[in-house]
C-alpha cells in the first residue's frame, strides 16, 4: 500500500496499529476502503481497547489476510467478511474485480488483469 494511504490508517487507528512488530500493509491501494471499514468496525466494537493490536495485513491467494493479537467471534466475523469482499475488489484500483490466477492468484479488474 502506498505510504500516504498507510499513514492515513495508522493515524486514524493508532491503538490498532501500536504493535511494534507490525511491518505495514502488504497489499495494494485498492483494498484501502475495505481495511478502513474493517478497522472502523473493530475499533467501534472494542471501544479502542489497548490490548487489541494488528499483527499482520497482507494479500494471500488473491485475498486479504488480517491478523490480530486476539479476536472473538464477532471480530472473526468482521475479518471473514472483509476477506471475502477483497475477493471481489481489484487490489490495484478498488474497482470490481475477480480472483484470477495460475501459479499466482490476484484479485484484479479487467483492466489490471491485462496489465494496462
PDB file of C-alpha atoms in Angstrom:
ATOM      1  CA  UNK A   1       0.000   0.000   0.000  1.00  0.00           C
ATOM      2  CA  UNK A   2       1.232   3.495  -0.734  1.00  0.00           C
ATOM      3  CA  UNK A   3       2.907   5.449   2.069  1.00  0.00           C
ATOM      4  CA  UNK A   4       0.108   8.070   2.060  1.00  0.00           C
ATOM      5  CA  UNK A   5      -2.688   5.530   2.496  1.00  0.00           C
ATOM      6  CA  UNK A   6      -0.646   3.607   5.042  1.00  0.00           C
ATOM      7  CA  UNK A   7      -0.195   6.758   7.104  1.00  0.00           C
ATOM      8  CA  UNK A   8      -3.937   7.524   6.928  1.00  0.00           C
ATOM      9  CA  UNK A   9      -4.763   4.170   8.516  1.00  0.00           C
ATOM     10  CA  UNK A  10      -2.001   4.451  11.104  1.00  0.00           C
ATOM     11  CA  UNK A  11      -3.179   7.943  12.099  1.00  0.00           C
ATOM     12  CA  UNK A  12      -6.877   7.056  12.146  1.00  0.00           C
ATOM     13  CA  UNK A  13      -6.478   3.841  14.183  1.00  0.00           C
ATOM     14  CA  UNK A  14      -3.412   4.368  16.395  1.00  0.00           C
ATOM     15  CA  UNK A  15      -4.428   1.788  19.014  1.00  0.00           C
ATOM     16  CA  UNK A  16      -4.930  -0.976  16.457  1.00  0.00           C
ATOM     17  CA  UNK A  17      -1.545  -0.290  14.875  1.00  0.00           C
ATOM     18  CA  UNK A  18       0.501   0.192  18.040  1.00  0.00           C
ATOM     19  CA  UNK A  19       2.220  -3.195  17.709  1.00  0.00           C
ATOM     20  CA  UNK A  20       5.939  -2.507  17.234  1.00  0.00           C
ATOM     21  CA  UNK A  21       6.188  -5.789  15.273  1.00  0.00           C
ATOM     22  CA  UNK A  22       3.685  -4.573  12.603  1.00  0.00           C
ATOM     23  CA  UNK A  23       5.512  -4.377   9.263  1.00  0.00           C
ATOM     24  CA  UNK A  24       2.943  -2.438   7.268  1.00  0.00           C
ATOM     25  CA  UNK A  25       0.323  -3.251   4.689  1.00  0.00           C
ATOM     26  CA  UNK A  26       1.439  -5.911   2.236  1.00  0.00           C
ATOM     27  CA  UNK A  27      -1.396  -5.323  -0.204  1.00  0.00           C
ATOM     28  CA  UNK A  28      -2.453  -2.869  -2.879  1.00  0.00           C
ATOM     29  CA  UNK A  29      -4.189   0.504  -2.584  1.00  0.00           C
ATOM     30  CA  UNK A  30      -7.449  -0.887  -3.961  1.00  0.00           C
ATOM     31  CA  UNK A  31      -8.252  -2.540  -0.639  1.00  0.00           C
ATOM     32  CA  UNK A  32      -7.864   0.676   1.375  1.00  0.00           C
ATOM     33  CA  UNK A  33     -11.642   1.165   1.787  1.00  0.00           C
ATOM     34  CA  UNK A  34     -12.127  -2.427   2.934  1.00  0.00           C
ATOM     35  CA  UNK A  35      -9.367  -2.006   5.516  1.00  0.00           C
ATOM     36  CA  UNK A  36     -10.684   1.382   6.644  1.00  0.00           C
ATOM     37  CA  UNK A  37     -14.185  -0.005   7.204  1.00  0.00           C
ATOM     38  CA  UNK A  38     -12.861  -3.123   8.930  1.00  0.00           C
ATOM     39  CA  UNK A  39     -10.644  -1.122  11.289  1.00  0.00           C
ATOM     40  CA  UNK A  40     -13.504   1.281  11.993  1.00  0.00           C
ATOM     41  CA  UNK A  41     -15.883  -1.556  12.849  1.00  0.00           C
ATOM     42  CA  UNK A  42     -13.340  -3.273  15.091  1.00  0.00           C
ATOM     43  CA  UNK A  43     -12.466  -0.002  16.831  1.00  0.00           C
ATOM     44  CA  UNK A  44     -16.114   0.843  17.461  1.00  0.00           C
ATOM     45  CA  UNK A  45     -16.856  -2.676  18.694  1.00  0.00           C
ATOM     46  CA  UNK A  46     -13.888  -2.760  21.078  1.00  0.00           C
ATOM     47  CA  UNK A  47     -14.004   0.930  22.108  1.00  0.00           C
ATOM     48  CA  UNK A  48     -10.291   1.403  21.311  1.00  0.00           C
ATOM     49  CA  UNK A  49      -9.140  -1.461  23.505  1.00  0.00           C
ATOM     50  CA  UNK A  50      -5.453  -1.004  24.231  1.00  0.00           C
ATOM     51  CA  UNK A  51      -4.664  -4.731  24.175  1.00  0.00           C
ATOM     52  CA  UNK A  52      -6.035  -5.443  20.696  1.00  0.00           C
ATOM     53  CA  UNK A  53      -3.377  -4.898  18.038  1.00  0.00           C
ATOM     54  CA  UNK A  54      -2.918  -5.789  14.392  1.00  0.00           C
ATOM     55  CA  UNK A  55      -0.106  -8.272  13.823  1.00  0.00           C
ATOM     56  CA  UNK A  56      -0.160  -8.518  10.028  1.00  0.00           C
ATOM     57  CA  UNK A  57      -2.066  -7.345   6.939  1.00  0.00           C
ATOM     58  CA  UNK A  58      -1.252  -8.962   3.600  1.00  0.00           C
ATOM     59  CA  UNK A  59      -2.528 -10.497   0.405  1.00  0.00           C
ATOM     60  CA  UNK A  60      -2.540 -14.277   0.120  1.00  0.00           C
ATOM     61  CA  UNK A  61      -4.078 -16.338  -2.686  1.00  0.00           C
ATOM     62  CA  UNK A  62      -5.651 -13.177  -4.115  1.00  0.00           C
ATOM     63  CA  UNK A  63      -7.452 -12.206  -0.912  1.00  0.00           C
ATOM     64  CA  UNK A  64      -6.861 -10.001   2.085  1.00  0.00           C
ATOM     65  CA  UNK A  65      -5.487 -11.563   5.257  1.00  0.00           C
ATOM     66  CA  UNK A  66      -5.837  -9.642   8.513  1.00  0.00           C
ATOM     67  CA  UNK A  67      -4.302 -10.972  11.725  1.00  0.00           C
ATOM     68  CA  UNK A  68      -4.937  -9.594  15.231  1.00  0.00           C
ATOM     69  CA  UNK A  69      -3.343 -10.264  18.602  1.00  0.00           C
ATOM     70  CA  UNK A  70      -6.709 -11.702  19.719  1.00  0.00           C
ATOM     71  CA  UNK A  71     -10.253 -11.940  18.445  1.00  0.00           C
ATOM     72  CA  UNK A  72     -13.675 -13.132  19.492  1.00  0.00           C
ATOM     73  CA  UNK A  73     -16.481 -14.492  17.310  1.00  0.00           C
ATOM     74  CA  UNK A  74     -17.751 -11.012  16.366  1.00  0.00           C
ATOM     75  CA  UNK A  75     -14.335  -9.743  15.291  1.00  0.00           C
ATOM     76  CA  UNK A  76     -13.674 -13.024  13.490  1.00  0.00           C
ATOM     77  CA  UNK A  77     -16.896 -12.457  11.543  1.00  0.00           C
ATOM     78  CA  UNK A  78     -15.838  -8.911  10.622  1.00  0.00           C
ATOM     79  CA  UNK A  79     -12.478 -10.153   9.365  1.00  0.00           C
ATOM     80  CA  UNK A  80     -14.046 -13.017   7.423  1.00  0.00           C
ATOM     81  CA  UNK A  81     -16.430 -10.593   5.696  1.00  0.00           C
ATOM     82  CA  UNK A  82     -13.581  -8.203   4.770  1.00  0.00           C
ATOM     83  CA  UNK A  83     -11.501 -11.088   3.435  1.00  0.00           C
ATOM     84  CA  UNK A  84     -14.469 -12.291   1.361  1.00  0.00           C
ATOM     85  CA  UNK A  85     -15.099  -8.788  -0.018  1.00  0.00           C
ATOM     86  CA  UNK A  86     -11.458  -8.466  -1.067  1.00  0.00           C
ATOM     87  CA  UNK A  87     -12.012 -11.361  -3.461  1.00  0.00           C
ATOM     88  CA  UNK A  88     -14.399  -9.125  -5.423  1.00  0.00           C
ATOM     89  CA  UNK A  89     -12.458  -5.827  -5.375  1.00  0.00           C
ATOM     90  CA  UNK A  90      -9.427  -5.032  -7.537  1.00  0.00           C
ATOM     91  CA  UNK A  91      -6.408  -4.874  -5.252  1.00  0.00           C
ATOM     92  CA  UNK A  92      -4.841  -2.252  -7.513  1.00  0.00           C
ATOM     93  CA  UNK A  93      -7.635   0.306  -8.039  1.00  0.00           C
ATOM     94  CA  UNK A  94     -10.665  -0.688  -5.939  1.00  0.00           C
ATOM     95  CA  UNK A  95     -12.990  -1.376  -8.892  1.00  0.00           C
ATOM     96  CA  UNK A  96     -14.998  -4.593  -9.069  1.00  0.00           C
ATOM     97  CA  UNK A  97     -12.582  -7.453  -9.600  1.00  0.00           C
ATOM     98  CA  UNK A  98     -12.245 -11.180  -9.937  1.00  0.00           C
ATOM     99  CA  UNK A  99      -9.726 -13.549  -8.399  1.00  0.00           C
ATOM    100  CA  UNK A 100      -7.594 -14.833 -11.240  1.00  0.00           C
ATOM    101  CA  UNK A 101      -4.539 -16.946 -11.364  1.00  0.00           C
ATOM    102  CA  UNK A 102      -2.437 -19.748 -12.492  1.00  0.00           C
ATOM    103  CA  UNK A 103       0.708 -20.018 -10.470  1.00  0.00           C
ATOM    104  CA  UNK A 104      -0.061 -16.729  -8.658  1.00  0.00           C
ATOM    105  CA  UNK A 105      -3.544 -15.608  -7.600  1.00  0.00           C
ATOM    106  CA  UNK A 106      -4.562 -11.935  -7.776  1.00  0.00           C
ATOM    107  CA  UNK A 107      -7.882 -10.173  -7.487  1.00  0.00           C
ATOM    108  CA  UNK A 108      -7.969  -7.540 -10.200  1.00  0.00           C
ATOM    109  CA  UNK A 109     -10.356  -5.799 -12.572  1.00  0.00           C
ATOM    110  CA  UNK A 110     -10.294  -6.480 -16.317  1.00  0.00           C
ATOM    111  CA  UNK A 111      -8.002  -3.507 -16.946  1.00  0.00           C
ATOM    112  CA  UNK A 112      -5.362  -4.580 -14.432  1.00  0.00           C
ATOM    113  CA  UNK A 113      -5.639  -8.226 -15.461  1.00  0.00           C
ATOM    114  CA  UNK A 114      -4.448  -7.153 -18.905  1.00  0.00           C
ATOM    115  CA  UNK A 115      -1.585  -5.165 -17.399  1.00  0.00           C
ATOM    116  CA  UNK A 116      -2.842  -1.747 -18.511  1.00  0.00           C
TER     117      UNK A 116
END
